[in-house]
mmCIF file of C-alpha atoms in Angstrom:
data_model
loop_
_atom_site.group_PDB
_atom_site.id
_atom_site.type_symbol
_atom_site.label_atom_id
_atom_site.label_comp_id
_atom_site.label_asym_id
_atom_site.label_seq_id
_atom_site.Cartn_x
_atom_site.Cartn_y
_atom_site.Cartn_z
ATOM 1 C CA MET A 1 14.825 -15.851 -5.970
ATOM 2 C CA LYS A 2 16.254 -15.772 -2.576
ATOM 3 C CA TYR A 3 17.525 -12.634 -0.658
ATOM 4 C CA THR A 4 21.030 -12.832 -2.276
ATOM 5 C CA THR A 5 19.804 -11.960 -5.253
ATOM 6 C CA LEU A 6 18.109 -8.447 -3.900
ATOM 7 C CA SER A 7 19.794 -5.192 -5.120
ATOM 8 C CA LEU A 8 18.397 -2.838 -1.611
ATOM 9 C CA ILE A 9 21.282 -3.811 0.312
ATOM 10 C CA SER A 10 21.955 -0.164 2.441
ATOM 11 C CA VAL A 11 19.647 -2.324 4.506
ATOM 12 C CA LEU A 12 21.371 -5.513 4.246
ATOM 13 C CA SER A 13 24.231 -4.233 5.061
ATOM 14 C CA LEU A 14 23.703 -2.802 8.616
ATOM 15 C CA PRO A 15 26.046 -3.380 11.590
ATOM 16 C CA ILE A 16 24.948 -5.832 13.424
ATOM 17 C CA MET A 17 23.324 -4.005 16.835
ATOM 18 C CA THR A 18 23.244 -5.091 20.458
ATOM 19 C CA SER A 19 18.811 -4.354 19.876
ATOM 20 C CA ALA A 20 17.200 -4.981 16.616
ATOM 21 C CA GLY A 21 14.189 -4.183 15.291
ATOM 22 C CA GLY A 22 12.496 -1.819 12.115
ATOM 23 C CA CYS A 23 13.057 1.874 13.871
ATOM 24 C CA THR A 24 16.617 0.576 15.390
ATOM 25 C CA LEU A 25 17.229 -1.558 12.215
ATOM 26 C CA LEU A 26 16.075 0.762 9.620
ATOM 27 C CA THR A 27 17.237 4.670 11.180
ATOM 28 C CA GLU A 28 16.050 7.586 9.409
ATOM 29 C CA THR A 29 19.131 8.182 7.704
ATOM 30 C CA ILE A 30 18.709 4.714 5.860
ATOM 31 C CA PHE A 31 15.883 5.427 4.511
ATOM 32 C CA ASN A 32 16.252 9.003 3.501
ATOM 33 C CA THR A 33 19.460 7.218 1.627
ATOM 34 C CA ILE A 34 16.617 4.213 -0.567
ATOM 35 C CA ALA A 35 14.000 6.857 -0.620
ATOM 36 C CA PRO A 36 15.858 10.507 -1.347
ATOM 37 C CA SER A 37 12.189 11.162 -3.194
ATOM 38 C CA ALA A 38 9.540 10.213 -0.257
ATOM 39 C CA ALA A 39 6.585 12.390 0.426
ATOM 40 C CA ALA A 40 3.779 13.077 3.090
ATOM 41 C CA PRO A 41 2.216 10.933 4.052
ATOM 42 C CA TYR A 42 4.923 8.556 3.883
ATOM 43 C CA THR A 43 7.207 9.734 6.263
ATOM 44 C CA TYR A 44 9.865 7.633 8.432
ATOM 45 C CA ASN A 45 7.742 9.264 11.751
ATOM 46 C CA GLY A 46 5.120 7.142 10.125
ATOM 47 C CA PHE A 47 6.418 4.016 9.883
ATOM 48 C CA CYS A 48 7.854 3.800 13.000
ATOM 49 C CA THR A 49 4.532 4.864 14.460
ATOM 50 C CA ALA A 50 2.600 2.244 12.233
ATOM 51 C CA ILE A 51 5.310 -0.856 13.235
ATOM 52 C CA SER A 52 5.026 -0.022 16.598
ATOM 53 C CA ALA A 53 1.058 0.399 16.997
ATOM 54 C CA TRP A 54 0.718 -3.071 15.041
ATOM 55 C CA ASN A 55 2.863 -5.091 17.346
ATOM 56 C CA ALA A 56 1.626 -3.490 20.632
ATOM 57 C CA ALA A 57 -1.669 -4.443 18.815
ATOM 58 C CA ASN A 58 0.168 -8.315 17.670
ATOM 59 C CA PRO A 59 1.837 -9.250 20.261
ATOM 60 C CA THR A 60 2.154 -13.098 18.426
ATOM 61 C CA ASN A 61 1.934 -11.305 14.535
ATOM 62 C CA GLN A 62 5.489 -8.799 15.202
ATOM 63 C CA ILE A 63 6.282 -6.916 12.167
ATOM 64 C CA PHE A 64 10.248 -6.871 11.429
ATOM 65 C CA GLU A 65 10.650 -8.397 15.346
ATOM 66 C CA GLU A 66 10.138 -12.201 14.556
ATOM 67 C CA GLY A 67 13.713 -14.655 13.990
ATOM 68 C CA THR A 68 17.529 -13.611 13.811
ATOM 69 C CA GLU A 69 18.641 -10.409 13.511
ATOM 70 C CA MET A 70 19.585 -11.145 9.666
ATOM 71 C CA GLN A 71 16.010 -12.820 8.469
ATOM 72 C CA GLN A 72 14.474 -8.705 10.114
ATOM 73 C CA LYS A 73 16.358 -7.164 7.731
ATOM 74 C CA HIS A 74 15.849 -9.365 4.473
ATOM 75 C CA GLU A 75 11.699 -8.456 6.572
ATOM 76 C CA ILE A 76 12.595 -4.208 6.413
ATOM 77 C CA ALA A 77 14.324 -4.705 2.984
ATOM 78 C CA ALA A 78 11.496 -7.719 1.158
ATOM 79 C CA PHE A 79 8.752 -5.159 3.176
ATOM 80 C CA LEU A 80 10.526 -1.689 1.484
ATOM 81 C CA GLY A 81 11.262 -3.186 -2.558
ATOM 82 C CA ASN A 82 7.906 -4.087 -3.145
ATOM 83 C CA THR A 83 6.793 -1.027 -1.719
ATOM 84 C CA LEU A 84 8.403 0.733 -3.115
ATOM 85 C CA HIS A 85 7.223 0.090 -6.671
ATOM 86 C CA GLU A 86 3.405 -0.036 -5.445
ATOM 87 C CA SER A 87 3.903 3.646 -4.488
ATOM 88 C CA GLY A 88 5.903 4.464 -6.482
ATOM 89 C CA GLU A 89 8.846 5.382 -4.864
ATOM 90 C CA PHE A 90 6.603 5.995 -1.980
ATOM 91 C CA GLN A 91 5.229 9.894 -3.747
ATOM 92 C CA ALA A 92 2.126 8.367 -4.631
ATOM 93 C CA ALA A 93 -0.387 8.143 -1.906
ATOM 94 C CA ARG A 94 -3.235 7.346 -4.069
ATOM 95 C CA GLU A 95 -4.201 5.768 -8.119
ATOM 96 C CA TYR A 96 -3.838 7.977 -10.871
ATOM 97 C CA MET A 97 -6.481 6.809 -12.619
ATOM 98 C CA GLN A 98 -8.359 6.758 -9.584
ATOM 99 C CA CYS A 99 -7.281 10.237 -8.070
ATOM 100 C CA GLY A 100 -3.985 11.208 -10.341
ATOM 101 C CA ASP A 101 -6.013 14.694 -11.177
ATOM 102 C CA ASN A 102 -7.125 15.741 -7.326
ATOM 103 C CA ILE A 103 -8.282 19.031 -6.145
ATOM 104 C CA VAL A 104 -8.500 20.100 -2.546
ATOM 105 C CA VAL A 105 -11.918 22.084 -2.179
ATOM 106 C CA GLY A 106 -12.428 23.498 1.107
ATOM 107 C CA GLY A 107 -10.047 20.805 2.737
ATOM 108 C CA GLN A 108 -12.577 18.070 0.438
ATOM 109 C CA VAL A 109 -10.111 15.296 -1.196
ATOM 110 C CA LEU A 110 -12.097 15.758 -5.039
ATOM 111 C CA CYS A 111 -10.406 13.240 -7.917
ATOM 112 C CA LYS A 112 -10.946 13.259 -11.600
ATOM 113 C CA PRO A 113 -11.218 9.075 -12.979
ATOM 114 C CA CYS A 114 -9.368 8.649 -15.714
ATOM 115 C CA ALA A 115 -9.181 6.575 -18.582
ATOM 116 C CA SER A 116 -5.286 5.866 -19.292
ATOM 117 C CA ALA A 117 -5.998 6.681 -22.739
ATOM 118 C CA ASN A 118 -6.752 10.005 -21.673
ATOM 119 C CA PHE A 119 -3.999 10.829 -18.634
ATOM 120 C CA ASP A 120 -1.227 12.907 -18.537
ATOM 121 C CA TRP A 121 1.922 11.161 -16.366
ATOM 122 C CA THR A 122 3.608 14.771 -16.524
ATOM 123 C CA SER A 123 1.356 17.129 -15.558
ATOM 124 C CA LYS A 124 -1.093 14.643 -13.338
ATOM 125 C CA THR A 125 -3.856 15.522 -14.764
ATOM 126 C CA CYS A 126 -6.710 14.452 -16.179
ATOM 127 C CA SER A 127 -8.497 15.109 -20.265
ATOM 128 C CA ILE A 128 -11.325 13.614 -20.339
ATOM 129 C CA SER A 129 -13.080 12.874 -16.914
ATOM 130 C CA LEU A 130 -14.930 9.080 -16.682
ATOM 131 C CA VAL A 131 -17.682 10.411 -14.176
ATOM 132 C CA THR A 132 -21.369 11.086 -16.663
ATOM 133 C CA GLY A 133 -24.628 11.875 -16.575
ATOM 134 C CA GLY A 134 -23.439 13.448 -12.587
ATOM 135 C CA SER A 135 -22.593 10.519 -10.346
ATOM 136 C CA TYR A 136 -19.595 8.292 -10.816
ATOM 137 C CA THR A 137 -19.494 3.371 -10.455
ATOM 138 C CA ASP A 138 -16.582 2.937 -9.089
ATOM 139 C CA PRO A 139 -14.612 0.847 -10.095
ATOM 140 C CA TYR A 140 -14.268 -0.688 -6.347
ATOM 141 C CA CYS A 141 -16.781 -1.075 -5.287
ATOM 142 C CA ASN A 142 -19.203 -4.841 -4.331
ATOM 143 C CA SER A 143 -22.515 -2.993 -3.528
ATOM 144 C CA ALA A 144 -23.977 -6.444 -2.190
ATOM 145 C CA LEU A 145 -20.884 -6.076 0.635
ATOM 146 C CA THR A 146 -22.585 -4.050 2.635
ATOM 147 C CA PRO A 147 -21.015 -3.457 7.038
ATOM 148 C CA SER A 148 -24.306 -6.170 7.916
ATOM 149 C CA THR A 149 -23.766 -8.922 5.530
ATOM 150 C CA ASP A 150 -21.206 -12.274 6.231
ATOM 151 C CA PRO A 151 -18.486 -11.592 3.864
ATOM 152 C CA ASP A 152 -18.711 -7.745 5.188
ATOM 153 C CA GLY A 153 -17.505 -4.688 3.285
ATOM 154 C CA CYS A 154 -17.895 -0.559 3.848
ATOM 155 C CA ALA A 155 -21.899 0.152 1.674
ATOM 156 C CA CYS A 156 -20.815 2.552 -0.791
ATOM 157 C CA GLY A 157 -22.889 3.195 -4.524
ATOM 158 C CA PRO A 158 -22.949 5.552 -7.404
ATOM 159 C CA VAL A 159 -20.823 8.617 -6.361
ATOM 160 C CA ALA A 160 -22.886 11.525 -7.236
ATOM 161 C CA GLU A 161 -20.270 14.343 -8.861
ATOM 162 C CA ASP A 162 -19.116 17.283 -7.375
ATOM 163 C CA GLY A 163 -22.026 20.001 -7.839
ATOM 164 C CA SER A 164 -19.274 22.846 -8.706
ATOM 165 C CA ASN A 165 -16.188 20.828 -10.129
ATOM 166 C CA SER A 166 -17.137 20.000 -12.839
ATOM 167 C CA GLY A 167 -15.539 15.759 -14.329
ATOM 168 C CA TYR A 168 -14.129 14.809 -9.589
ATOM 169 C CA VAL A 169 -16.162 14.097 -7.569
ATOM 170 C CA PRO A 170 -15.457 13.557 -3.620
ATOM 171 C CA ALA A 171 -12.627 10.536 -2.425
ATOM 172 C CA SER A 172 -14.315 10.205 0.771
ATOM 173 C CA GLU A 173 -16.487 7.782 -1.366
ATOM 174 C CA LEU A 174 -14.366 6.304 -3.233
ATOM 175 C CA PHE A 175 -12.420 2.985 -2.627
ATOM 176 C CA PHE A 176 -9.447 2.727 -5.275
ATOM 177 C CA GLY A 177 -6.251 1.764 -4.569
ATOM 178 C CA ARG A 178 -3.964 3.923 -1.514
ATOM 179 C CA GLY A 179 -1.141 3.044 0.624
ATOM 180 C CA ALA A 180 1.881 1.206 0.340
ATOM 181 C CA ILE A 181 0.706 -1.637 -0.519
ATOM 182 C CA GLN A 182 -2.728 -0.696 -2.436
ATOM 183 C CA THR A 183 -5.515 -1.179 -0.629
ATOM 184 C CA SER A 184 -8.680 -1.690 -2.529
ATOM 185 C CA TRP A 185 -12.620 -2.721 -2.623
ATOM 186 C CA ASN A 186 -14.628 -1.941 -0.250
ATOM 187 C CA TYR A 187 -14.918 -5.493 1.290
ATOM 188 C CA ASN A 188 -10.940 -4.777 1.855
ATOM 189 C CA TYR A 189 -11.322 -1.381 3.854
ATOM 190 C CA ILE A 190 -14.083 -2.967 6.289
ATOM 191 C CA ASP A 191 -11.531 -5.149 6.897
ATOM 192 C CA VAL A 192 -7.997 -2.805 7.073
ATOM 193 C CA SER A 193 -10.147 -0.227 9.176
ATOM 194 C CA LEU A 194 -11.206 -3.078 11.775
ATOM 195 C CA ALA A 195 -7.310 -4.243 11.618
ATOM 196 C CA LEU A 196 -5.995 -0.597 12.678
ATOM 197 C CA THR A 197 -8.285 0.721 14.108
ATOM 198 C CA GLY A 198 -11.423 -1.556 16.015
ATOM 199 C CA SER A 199 -13.687 0.338 14.164
ATOM 200 C CA ALA A 200 -15.417 -0.497 10.620
ATOM 201 C CA ASP A 201 -16.415 3.310 10.552
ATOM 202 C CA THR A 202 -12.894 4.901 10.300
ATOM 203 C CA PHE A 203 -12.175 3.608 6.827
ATOM 204 C CA CYS A 204 -15.543 2.800 5.190
ATOM 205 C CA THR A 205 -16.471 6.441 6.411
ATOM 206 C CA ASP A 206 -12.726 7.938 5.152
ATOM 207 C CA PRO A 207 -11.598 5.411 2.729
ATOM 208 C CA ASP A 208 -8.457 8.522 1.924
ATOM 209 C CA LEU A 209 -7.265 8.987 5.022
ATOM 210 C CA ILE A 210 -5.014 5.478 4.364
ATOM 211 C CA ALA A 211 -3.458 8.773 1.462
ATOM 212 C CA THR A 212 -3.442 10.557 4.069
ATOM 213 C CA ASN A 213 -2.711 9.499 7.452
ATOM 214 C CA GLU A 214 0.879 8.718 7.552
ATOM 215 C CA SER A 215 0.525 5.864 10.203
ATOM 216 C CA TYR A 216 -2.389 4.114 8.608
ATOM 217 C CA ALA A 217 -0.589 4.785 4.716
ATOM 218 C CA TRP A 218 1.591 2.328 6.692
ATOM 219 C CA GLY A 219 -0.114 0.435 8.615
ATOM 220 C CA ALA A 220 -2.502 -0.527 5.849
ATOM 221 C CA ALA A 221 0.820 -1.907 4.384
ATOM 222 C CA ILE A 222 1.588 -4.179 7.102
ATOM 223 C CA TYR A 223 -1.574 -5.234 7.767
ATOM 224 C CA PHE A 224 -1.707 -6.323 4.086
ATOM 225 C CA TRP A 225 2.227 -8.234 4.786
ATOM 226 C CA MET A 226 0.420 -10.204 7.934
ATOM 227 C CA SER A 227 -2.586 -11.311 7.207
ATOM 228 C CA HIS A 228 -3.175 -11.956 3.542
ATOM 229 C CA VAL A 229 -2.555 -15.249 3.107
ATOM 230 C CA LYS A 230 -1.758 -17.310 -0.317
ATOM 231 C CA ASN A 231 -0.775 -21.047 -0.645
ATOM 232 C CA GLY A 232 -1.174 -20.931 2.648
ATOM 233 C CA LYS A 233 2.427 -18.289 4.041
ATOM 234 C CA THR A 234 1.508 -14.462 4.315
ATOM 235 C CA SER A 235 4.617 -12.362 2.980
ATOM 236 C CA HIS A 236 5.840 -12.420 6.809
ATOM 237 C CA ASP A 237 5.987 -16.252 6.558
ATOM 238 C CA SER A 238 7.630 -16.188 3.422
ATOM 239 C CA VAL A 239 10.533 -14.076 4.881
ATOM 240 C CA LEU A 240 11.329 -16.106 7.583
ATOM 241 C CA THR A 241 10.137 -19.344 6.547
ATOM 242 C CA ASP A 242 11.344 -19.517 3.013
ATOM 243 C CA ALA A 243 14.246 -16.944 2.535
ATOM 244 C CA SER A 244 12.074 -16.252 -0.226
ATOM 245 C CA PHE A 245 11.809 -12.874 -2.072
ATOM 246 C CA GLY A 246 8.961 -14.056 -5.184
ATOM 247 C CA GLY A 247 6.821 -15.135 -2.422
ATOM 248 C CA THR A 248 6.169 -11.597 -0.397
ATOM 249 C CA VAL A 249 5.909 -10.160 -4.346
ATOM 250 C CA ASP A 250 3.486 -13.930 -4.950
ATOM 251 C CA ASN A 251 0.913 -12.925 -1.902
ATOM 252 C CA ILE A 252 1.402 -9.131 -3.545
ATOM 253 C CA ASN A 253 0.479 -9.479 -7.925
ATOM 254 C CA GLY A 254 1.408 -12.581 -8.194
ATOM 255 C CA GLY A 255 -1.560 -12.959 -10.795
ATOM 256 C CA LEU A 256 0.408 -10.762 -13.174
ATOM 257 C CA GLU A 257 3.446 -11.095 -12.805
ATOM 258 C CA CYS A 258 5.083 -15.197 -10.856
ATOM 259 C CA PRO A 259 5.900 -15.296 -13.401
ATOM 260 C CA ALA A 260 5.295 -12.092 -14.942
ATOM 261 C CA SER A 261 3.122 -12.229 -18.464
ATOM 262 C CA ALA A 262 4.471 -9.467 -20.907
ATOM 263 C CA GLY A 263 6.294 -6.049 -21.188
ATOM 264 C CA TYR A 264 5.543 -4.496 -18.323
ATOM 265 C CA PHE A 265 4.947 -7.025 -15.878
ATOM 266 C CA THR A 266 8.355 -8.374 -16.192
ATOM 267 C CA ASP A 267 10.049 -5.946 -15.899
ATOM 268 C CA ALA A 268 7.845 -4.536 -12.260
ATOM 269 C CA VAL A 269 9.817 -8.397 -10.881
ATOM 270 C CA SER A 270 13.007 -6.871 -11.400
ATOM 271 C CA TYR A 271 11.469 -2.818 -9.875
ATOM 272 C CA ARG A 272 11.187 -4.519 -7.095
ATOM 273 C CA LEU A 273 13.875 -5.702 -6.480
ATOM 274 C CA ASN A 274 15.596 -3.117 -7.168
#
């Protein structure tokens, strides 16, 4: 797939400016037009802050700043096309099956993990929790990996049910998908934590920061975009080297969408393009 097929034309038709770059080319007005339903933590200010933080820390690996101005527009368009899909049009901070049904008690977010058959998509509620016997086994926990192993990972294990709310467990102890390109698994959270904050403790102690802090929600997606390598290239490389939107899709979810296996995944490719 080449960019001539990409329908996020609001970005590609931006006028030429004397100063290029992410939030120079993508104004808040354009962002709001592309994503009118965007909700916290997916704010425009958070987007710009995350770009600035990444580029300041990575002077030789800049997002939305490399190549020609048209290539920068291509990269913005590709990034937004993918992240809009990954985040439910910038409305889903947390993976629905793990924490779509959530409550806040005393400032702490509690999640009710759910099977898809028991999840009501309209009300975002779960009729039968996956928490059993007073605890929940996080499906995104590889307990053999810890901060001191090689390879490493955030320490994790069975999560105790909240004592006052049956079927709910603390979001801060689960490593499900969060952010504009969903970060999941304890071994990915530790890498993102080190890259964005300089400390493994930040997201290992509270992975839900990626769902609540606007800079981290965007920053984790930028980290994946700039760092995750498949077939020798990152998503960033696919834009600058090959002008390939398909390369970015392959990098993010190629096992299911490149080629699309069937049904929903066939539609998913179109969602990213549109």
